């Protein structure tokens, strides 16, 4: 900011950028005492959940059978406090706050915590399925400690529980954090059964209204994508309608396949890699790139 | 470094590694007073840009209409200082420095800043297009705050502006940072119109000489890839020649498709997923995996 | 934790979570004086390796020909100390510790270090191949400093050397860190020749028993995937058997192709993008999506 | 926590420490939504005040005459936010909160800020006096930037302003921070005129009800101490009564002297070092160790 | 390191500094697996002790009567782990390690912890005495939270307990940390009764063999100093002999007084400020600067 | 900043504070490319000096006789770089920069480094004297590692060397850092012989023109203070004139004594505690509080 002309160029730019007409659509005006959700705190929340769910693998590694109750007591209290604050921030950010007091966030946070034991049970089945499905895995500990697929499923299961409690925004941010770390993008609204595994997983997308059965195994680059819906009578996008695939039990989907629209894939079916699939698949069938041609393509 | 033999093994290794013949090709000799570009500072620069462009979403969340001018004034000054330093580092790193004084970096930094208002306008159209295209999005704020596709486009638009100013290296590092966070790899040299959106996006690649029109929507795993060029008469790779696709307006490209070479995709065309496309597509047409076979394949 | 009922809900949850039957499968009981491998320290180890291998690009950027021996001496000592500790942690975590004293970790760490000069030579060929293959690259320095493909190969070559020394876990964590940063997932067990390059790379997977020749070039979204093996007579997964592709020299594989099973791709072959390939490819041949149909498909 | 007996020793200790009868006098029970004052934030508050009061010496050193208004605008807003929160914490900690809403803290914070211009004027006189009094000082900048005496006076003047606004606790913590850094302990309740200077200062104490005129200069180890008061009729200490010395204008007090009780030292007097002084001193007089004997000693 | 001559000057200096004859007296050669005591960890240890002893004032401020047992359980475990490691480091540093296994450190750490309830009781009397003695104190919470005298006594009582357990070095480092923060230097070997208080305290020194009764109150700048002992027959300093003052109960010592040598100050005596005292004082007597002249002076 | 009136109060305050007439005396206008000296970097510089001077006690504790040359090589280079930058900052801050290029700072930094071997020799004598003088010290390692007196002397000796090279400001900041940590305030201009020791030390002050012989021992609270000089003919303070005590060899000065003005204390003299001394002391004599009365007092 040295020569007069440079000074004036920068000053003009400041004026243009501070002009209300420039920023109005892209400005978030936070009411007093309201904070935006914090990516950093949400990461901490997921870390505390992991430390509670998988003691000794995450969090304090010296935890033992004598002291575990102290540690879980302190961590649950920490989780309660952090989560309550973020739930409030999410409610504020969604503009749904009218008439909603802080008690709601406290209660939602408690309800989430009360479901942690079930989350642990489900995740135990996912770890087992991942280990059984990957000849390269040495043991279940390795799965819990280093597998990105398992990590993404863990974030999803946490986020899905918050989604069921109708907490706004927070679930999405939690799955997006796993997305950034692992390349696996599971919408918190998807419904996924037990013994679920994702191998490698980079590029895998599971959309909002997907339904996945038990014992399903998915590889990298697989999309369970939404059909493009026609707009409503006013020309607006219709939101919340079922528009993603429904996958049965014991299904395997190989890398880079795209399943699009509310199609049904029957129990025990196999979808090979690089398939563009827009129609139903009967139970037990195998679909290859060269037999996947669709009469009833939706696009 | 305990037993004599271990000591001597390590000492020998140090000697081999410090031998000039070993490191000479992989050694960066920095002249005095010259620093390498800093990934950390470039991340800060992008963060400051976001805080200027989307006040209240990034940076100080308590900003309000009264104080916004103070905040933007201070942030623009900070940006100017940090960016000037990194531009100098980029010039140094590219060995283009001969005869280029620090004034050049100061001036390039100022020119970049003077384009921020236009960047904000463009990004507003991208946010709008992203929101309109995704039934899962709750509102524009969610897009700005949590969508990786929008985040990657934001880094790209910043980097592209620096690319136009012929700043070396820095643009590429900025888009690579988005690549690492989001899996979306947009070369700063690509030309992209307004109302651009990328959904999910992991694995998407947009190459250096790609040209993309307005209202284009792209999904995960899509590549706009460069044709492999024959070497020049001396056997060296030819650099800077147009070798990527040219995409018209209102085009949609579904997941995992590869468009390769300087092909043209006409306005309003749809490319379904998992397509390997090496030929032109007329306006309004839809290309599927089973009708994409290429007579004039370039590979 | 305010109203009595909430208190009791949380207390009950703590009790359920601290109940041994709930956590027993997901609990890591660390013996005294034993630590888990540390992701943070392993990141440091990779950073120190980079600083040793590419002086001036990573680590202290003011290193010069006079002081390089001091710097490498100090960095090798640091690497030795950090790596020894992590190797011990890996051995502990793998439960292979019975009868293995700390001297083993010291010795493995020294052996790894003694291979650094060869690693540097190999990586120099990879950097050269990357530069030659990408018309968008300005010079080799840019490749070393900003290319995610080169970064992933660097982590792989470090991890592969540790894998050859039979260090458990640590190699996998090192390649998973590159996976998270770059979306490129190379198993440390893969065998890869010199002059190897990966462009863009997000979603690329190279499985445990893959074998890759010299001068191979791979793009984003490519999978060298393992065939699904039948279980052994006891119904358990068979581990460690060759089940991934073998790729010859001078092969190129374009984006999003899946090569699955122990197939052989001959020297000089080209695999175009979006191909699902389950059979051998003769030397020099080009495979497209429309000529890839497999008689002998393995799935 | 290994052998059973050790376990049981530690468990017993936990039980004893968690027993209410053990901790009850030393336990701070914080009501919900109430935080303790934060030493870290109070340090930040003092740093922001310094950056506002002495632009360019503290805070952003690149501030210039064009940008100073942006910087001060942002810093005043930051100060307002941080100080409001700490004032609330102080009110909570003092148990004076009954019936006091958050508006009180907002208003007290604003009133403090509105006195910053006067604080700056006063501190300018102190810096000038310090410079004039010390032949070792090179210029006023050195005084502002490195003199512990000036630093302690700065904390005192900030704290005294808050004390006048009857903010509880916070003023004391601010002067104690200077005490820890500089060894100079000035109670925020003391009244001190302009052109005040302390040289070296370690061990200097200025008690709660001290009154100091203009142009006073004090050295290290000097105490303006309180007389010991008899308890009230119930045997409790009487608090808030004037019990410290009253010092006139242009007085100098040399190192390690103790002035105790509500004595009066007249204008222009000099107290040499190592004196124990418990009686009044007429204007202009010099007191040495050997002429300081007190008939009317108060202890 | 630019011009040849500068290079050679620096290189010569490196050689001189790395020459064994230069560093041999000032070199600490750490045996493998041995660490020096860590100032940072010792600070953490004191912080954890404070959080255990004064719940809600230090550590997690949201602790409540329901969760206190979890918190104390976790904190005691943390303290045990950190302290064991530092005790080992202290033993190593003192060269007393021959024949001392790690069990000794574990056991010393447990013994220290088992005395925490008594430490809490003693410190409660010190807090009460400090509050009662200072008319400027608002309540006991203020004493615990902000009084440097109380902080120094707390470090001393922790250190003294470790001193009684014959832990080398660690106690001294803990009291030196309080010395640095508060200017109060209490040797861990001193014996101090209950209801002890120090006001202001900067410059106060209490030597190794001092003995202090109950209800004693000391001000800033007071020294309980050791007599200079004649060397032993070999000319070496005699260590560990009683050479500091013995102070009775209910004694007050005002600022900047020096009490030197193994003198006795009787119960209820008062020592005024700035006194140089080298002889015994009978119970109940008051000593001033002008009546302190010593016949039997020891220096 | 909520209600209009508060807004306007704060806005007015911002305007008053940003008004040039308010800040002009207290504003530091930094020229471009010039930084203020950095307290944080100067602390690092002292830490690096300690690590070079006392290998194994400070810095990397695993240094050994084989690797020490690598470590010292790297540390000397680091010191050179950091110190050069701070010297430049000091020259800039002192406004002495006219006509002084960056080469001067480089050269001063090199000269300082070339004196490190002598500094180490001197400090070895100080450590020895401290150990011999204190019966509470266990060994020389404890002195180097934890004694505040030795720490302050170390900062002083570093600062004095820079003072001799006429580096402005930096020496003072380095001794002020020791002052803050230890309460010992030694002006970098003082001349101090070998085998110097300070015990406890809080409150000790050694002024700019003090001269101290060899084997001198000083206790806490001692001041070697400057006489107050009459102003020059223009009424300005005279700077740089000898105005502090000159202390011979083998002198001991006990706690809290003040020696003021250019007096001479002969070899082997003893000054007891709490003395106010303004006249010369013959060699070998002992001065007590009651025989210190000064005929020729200078105040």
PDB file of C-alpha atoms in Angstrom, chain E residues 128-276:
ATOM      1  CA  UNK E 128      -7.775 -19.346  55.314  1.00  0.00           C
ATOM      2  CA  UNK E 129      -4.769 -17.630  56.897  1.00  0.00           C
ATOM      3  CA  UNK E 130      -4.089 -15.661  53.720  1.00  0.00           C
ATOM      4  CA  UNK E 131      -7.673 -14.484  53.533  1.00  0.00           C
ATOM      5  CA  UNK E 132      -7.802 -13.534  57.211  1.00  0.00           C
ATOM      6  CA  UNK E 133      -4.526 -11.657  56.996  1.00  0.00           C
ATOM      7  CA  UNK E 134      -5.256  -9.502  53.965  1.00  0.00           C
ATOM      8  CA  UNK E 135      -7.953  -6.823  54.222  1.00  0.00           C
ATOM      9  CA  UNK E 136      -7.796  -6.502  50.413  1.00  0.00           C
ATOM     10  CA  UNK E 137      -8.970 -10.085  49.824  1.00  0.00           C
ATOM     11  CA  UNK E 138     -12.648 -10.459  48.908  1.00  0.00           C
ATOM     12  CA  UNK E 139     -13.031 -14.148  49.701  1.00  0.00           C
ATOM     13  CA  UNK E 140     -11.156 -17.446  49.847  1.00  0.00           C
ATOM     14  CA  UNK E 141     -11.845 -18.159  46.163  1.00  0.00           C
ATOM     15  CA  UNK E 142      -9.863 -15.075  45.207  1.00  0.00           C
ATOM     16  CA  UNK E 143      -6.944 -16.324  47.301  1.00  0.00           C
ATOM     17  CA  UNK E 144      -6.975 -19.747  45.644  1.00  0.00           C
ATOM     18  CA  UNK E 145      -7.411 -18.317  42.179  1.00  0.00           C
ATOM     19  CA  UNK E 146      -5.125 -15.292  42.078  1.00  0.00           C
ATOM     20  CA  UNK E 147      -2.761 -14.916  45.039  1.00  0.00           C
ATOM     21  CA  UNK E 148       0.885 -15.479  44.128  1.00  0.00           C
ATOM     22  CA  UNK E 149       1.789 -16.195  47.759  1.00  0.00           C
ATOM     23  CA  UNK E 150      -0.708 -19.017  47.913  1.00  0.00           C
ATOM     24  CA  UNK E 151       0.480 -20.312  44.549  1.00  0.00           C
ATOM     25  CA  UNK E 152       4.079 -20.451  45.780  1.00  0.00           C
ATOM     26  CA  UNK E 153       3.057 -22.218  48.995  1.00  0.00           C
ATOM     27  CA  UNK E 154       1.119 -24.762  46.934  1.00  0.00           C
ATOM     28  CA  UNK E 155       4.188 -25.545  44.807  1.00  0.00           C
ATOM     29  CA  UNK E 156       6.277 -25.736  47.962  1.00  0.00           C
ATOM     30  CA  UNK E 157       3.937 -28.180  49.716  1.00  0.00           C
ATOM     31  CA  UNK E 158       3.911 -30.448  46.630  1.00  0.00           C
ATOM     32  CA  UNK E 159       7.683 -30.231  46.346  1.00  0.00           C
ATOM     33  CA  UNK E 160       8.252 -30.778  50.065  1.00  0.00           C
ATOM     34  CA  UNK E 161       6.252 -34.021  49.953  1.00  0.00           C
ATOM     35  CA  UNK E 162       8.468 -35.240  47.103  1.00  0.00           C
ATOM     36  CA  UNK E 163      11.534 -34.066  49.062  1.00  0.00           C
ATOM     37  CA  UNK E 164      10.468 -36.159  52.037  1.00  0.00           C
ATOM     38  CA  UNK E 165      10.288 -39.147  49.662  1.00  0.00           C
ATOM     39  CA  UNK E 166      13.896 -38.343  48.670  1.00  0.00           C
ATOM     40  CA  UNK E 167      13.025 -37.747  45.014  1.00  0.00           C
ATOM     41  CA  UNK E 168      16.026 -35.892  43.579  1.00  0.00           C
ATOM     42  CA  UNK E 169      15.877 -32.651  41.523  1.00  0.00           C
ATOM     43  CA  UNK E 170      12.158 -32.690  40.787  1.00  0.00           C
ATOM     44  CA  UNK E 171      11.205 -30.853  44.012  1.00  0.00           C
ATOM     45  CA  UNK E 172      13.707 -28.093  43.308  1.00  0.00           C
ATOM     46  CA  UNK E 173      12.461 -27.582  39.761  1.00  0.00           C
ATOM     47  CA  UNK E 174       8.885 -27.319  41.042  1.00  0.00           C
ATOM     48  CA  UNK E 175       9.768 -24.626  43.574  1.00  0.00           C
ATOM     49  CA  UNK E 176      11.915 -22.805  41.022  1.00  0.00           C
ATOM     50  CA  UNK E 177       8.889 -22.619  38.715  1.00  0.00           C
ATOM     51  CA  UNK E 178       6.964 -20.875  41.468  1.00  0.00           C
ATOM     52  CA  UNK E 179      10.040 -18.689  42.052  1.00  0.00           C
ATOM     53  CA  UNK E 180       9.995 -17.604  38.412  1.00  0.00           C
ATOM     54  CA  UNK E 181       6.256 -16.899  38.410  1.00  0.00           C
ATOM     55  CA  UNK E 182       5.976 -15.233  41.809  1.00  0.00           C
ATOM     56  CA  UNK E 183       9.470 -14.160  42.881  1.00  0.00           C
ATOM     57  CA  UNK E 184       9.047 -16.341  46.004  1.00  0.00           C
ATOM     58  CA  UNK E 185      11.867 -18.845  46.506  1.00  0.00           C
ATOM     59  CA  UNK E 186      11.077 -21.539  49.062  1.00  0.00           C
ATOM     60  CA  UNK E 187      13.512 -24.426  49.202  1.00  0.00           C
ATOM     61  CA  UNK E 188      11.642 -27.761  49.203  1.00  0.00           C
ATOM     62  CA  UNK E 189      13.622 -28.861  52.228  1.00  0.00           C
ATOM     63  CA  UNK E 190      12.211 -26.145  54.513  1.00  0.00           C
ATOM     64  CA  UNK E 191       9.749 -27.309  57.190  1.00  0.00           C
ATOM     65  CA  UNK E 192       6.658 -25.110  57.405  1.00  0.00           C
ATOM     66  CA  UNK E 193       3.646 -25.461  59.709  1.00  0.00           C
ATOM     67  CA  UNK E 194      -0.017 -24.911  58.989  1.00  0.00           C
ATOM     68  CA  UNK E 195      -1.842 -21.595  58.469  1.00  0.00           C
ATOM     69  CA  UNK E 196       1.168 -20.163  56.653  1.00  0.00           C
ATOM     70  CA  UNK E 197       0.820 -17.074  54.483  1.00  0.00           C
ATOM     71  CA  UNK E 198       3.035 -14.861  52.344  1.00  0.00           C
ATOM     72  CA  UNK E 199       1.742 -11.496  51.172  1.00  0.00           C
ATOM     73  CA  UNK E 200       2.992  -9.941  47.902  1.00  0.00           C
ATOM     74  CA  UNK E 201       6.086 -12.059  48.336  1.00  0.00           C
ATOM     75  CA  UNK E 202       8.401 -10.924  45.548  1.00  0.00           C
ATOM     76  CA  UNK E 203      11.975 -11.461  46.689  1.00  0.00           C
ATOM     77  CA  UNK E 204      11.117 -13.659  49.659  1.00  0.00           C
ATOM     78  CA  UNK E 205      13.624 -16.500  50.200  1.00  0.00           C
ATOM     79  CA  UNK E 206      13.201 -19.411  52.607  1.00  0.00           C
ATOM     80  CA  UNK E 207      16.338 -21.525  52.751  1.00  0.00           C
ATOM     81  CA  UNK E 208      16.831 -25.280  52.818  1.00  0.00           C
ATOM     82  CA  UNK E 209      17.066 -25.905  56.553  1.00  0.00           C
ATOM     83  CA  UNK E 210      14.602 -23.241  57.708  1.00  0.00           C
ATOM     84  CA  UNK E 211      11.947 -24.322  60.203  1.00  0.00           C
ATOM     85  CA  UNK E 212       8.718 -22.325  60.418  1.00  0.00           C
ATOM     86  CA  UNK E 213       5.930 -22.862  62.958  1.00  0.00           C
ATOM     87  CA  UNK E 214       2.167 -22.486  62.621  1.00  0.00           C
ATOM     88  CA  UNK E 215       0.270 -19.266  61.882  1.00  0.00           C
ATOM     89  CA  UNK E 216       3.342 -17.492  60.530  1.00  0.00           C
ATOM     90  CA  UNK E 217       2.922 -14.538  58.177  1.00  0.00           C
ATOM     91  CA  UNK E 218       5.723 -13.245  55.949  1.00  0.00           C
ATOM     92  CA  UNK E 219       5.925 -10.290  53.572  1.00  0.00           C
ATOM     93  CA  UNK E 220       7.817  -9.491  50.396  1.00  0.00           C
ATOM     94  CA  UNK E 221      11.611  -9.356  50.290  1.00  0.00           C
ATOM     95  CA  UNK E 222      12.135 -11.356  53.483  1.00  0.00           C
ATOM     96  CA  UNK E 223      15.112 -13.715  53.552  1.00  0.00           C
ATOM     97  CA  UNK E 224      15.541 -16.666  55.878  1.00  0.00           C
ATOM     98  CA  UNK E 225      19.142 -17.070  54.825  1.00  0.00           C
ATOM     99  CA  UNK E 226      21.829 -19.560  55.591  1.00  0.00           C
ATOM    100  CA  UNK E 227      24.937 -18.808  57.597  1.00  0.00           C
ATOM    101  CA  UNK E 228      28.117 -19.174  55.630  1.00  0.00           C
ATOM    102  CA  UNK E 229      29.753 -22.312  56.912  1.00  0.00           C
ATOM    103  CA  UNK E 230      33.492 -22.907  57.139  1.00  0.00           C
ATOM    104  CA  UNK E 231      34.669 -25.527  54.666  1.00  0.00           C
ATOM    105  CA  UNK E 232      35.438 -29.031  55.893  1.00  0.00           C
ATOM    106  CA  UNK E 233      38.974 -30.201  56.517  1.00  0.00           C
ATOM    107  CA  UNK E 234      39.432 -30.833  52.784  1.00  0.00           C
ATOM    108  CA  UNK E 235      38.296 -27.315  51.910  1.00  0.00           C
ATOM    109  CA  UNK E 236      34.954 -28.436  50.493  1.00  0.00           C
ATOM    110  CA  UNK E 237      31.612 -26.858  51.328  1.00  0.00           C
ATOM    111  CA  UNK E 238      29.718 -28.786  53.978  1.00  0.00           C
ATOM    112  CA  UNK E 239      26.243 -29.646  52.696  1.00  0.00           C
ATOM    113  CA  UNK E 240      23.051 -30.489  54.550  1.00  0.00           C
ATOM    114  CA  UNK E 241      23.829 -28.925  57.927  1.00  0.00           C
ATOM    115  CA  UNK E 242      21.188 -26.796  59.709  1.00  0.00           C
ATOM    116  CA  UNK E 243      22.185 -23.218  58.909  1.00  0.00           C
ATOM    117  CA  UNK E 244      18.907 -21.271  58.567  1.00  0.00           C
ATOM    118  CA  UNK E 245      16.540 -19.604  61.064  1.00  0.00           C
ATOM    119  CA  UNK E 246      13.989 -21.423  63.205  1.00  0.00           C
ATOM    120  CA  UNK E 247      10.764 -19.425  63.474  1.00  0.00           C
ATOM    121  CA  UNK E 248       8.160 -20.072  66.172  1.00  0.00           C
ATOM    122  CA  UNK E 249       4.362 -19.940  65.959  1.00  0.00           C
ATOM    123  CA  UNK E 250       2.331 -16.779  65.341  1.00  0.00           C
ATOM    124  CA  UNK E 251       5.348 -14.811  64.108  1.00  0.00           C
ATOM    125  CA  UNK E 252       5.074 -11.940  61.585  1.00  0.00           C
ATOM    126  CA  UNK E 253       8.035 -10.767  59.499  1.00  0.00           C
ATOM    127  CA  UNK E 254       7.680  -7.514  57.566  1.00  0.00           C
ATOM    128  CA  UNK E 255       9.069  -6.663  54.165  1.00  0.00           C
ATOM    129  CA  UNK E 256      12.742  -6.769  53.161  1.00  0.00           C
ATOM    130  CA  UNK E 257      14.108  -8.121  56.434  1.00  0.00           C
ATOM    131  CA  UNK E 258      17.004 -10.553  56.390  1.00  0.00           C
ATOM    132  CA  UNK E 259      17.251 -13.225  59.087  1.00  0.00           C
ATOM    133  CA  UNK E 260      20.514 -15.033  58.719  1.00  0.00           C
ATOM    134  CA  UNK E 261      21.919 -18.129  60.324  1.00  0.00           C
ATOM    135  CA  UNK E 262      20.462 -20.732  62.689  1.00  0.00           C
ATOM    136  CA  UNK E 263      18.855 -18.159  64.986  1.00  0.00           C
ATOM    137  CA  UNK E 264      15.594 -18.722  66.864  1.00  0.00           C
ATOM    138  CA  UNK E 265      12.639 -16.344  66.751  1.00  0.00           C
ATOM    139  CA  UNK E 266      10.236 -17.052  69.581  1.00  0.00           C
ATOM    140  CA  UNK E 267       6.474 -17.512  69.411  1.00  0.00           C
ATOM    141  CA  UNK E 268       4.488 -14.375  68.738  1.00  0.00           C
ATOM    142  CA  UNK E 269       7.515 -12.245  67.873  1.00  0.00           C
ATOM    143  CA  UNK E 270       7.315  -9.481  65.267  1.00  0.00           C
ATOM    144  CA  UNK E 271      10.191  -8.568  62.984  1.00  0.00           C
ATOM    145  CA  UNK E 272       9.664  -5.175  61.385  1.00  0.00           C
ATOM    146  CA  UNK E 273      10.860  -4.391  57.854  1.00  0.00           C
ATOM    147  CA  UNK E 274      14.392  -3.805  56.543  1.00  0.00           C
ATOM    148  CA  UNK E 275      16.036  -5.454  59.533  1.00  0.00           C
ATOM    149  CA  UNK E 276      19.337  -7.353  59.341  1.00  0.00           C
TER     150      UNK E 276
END
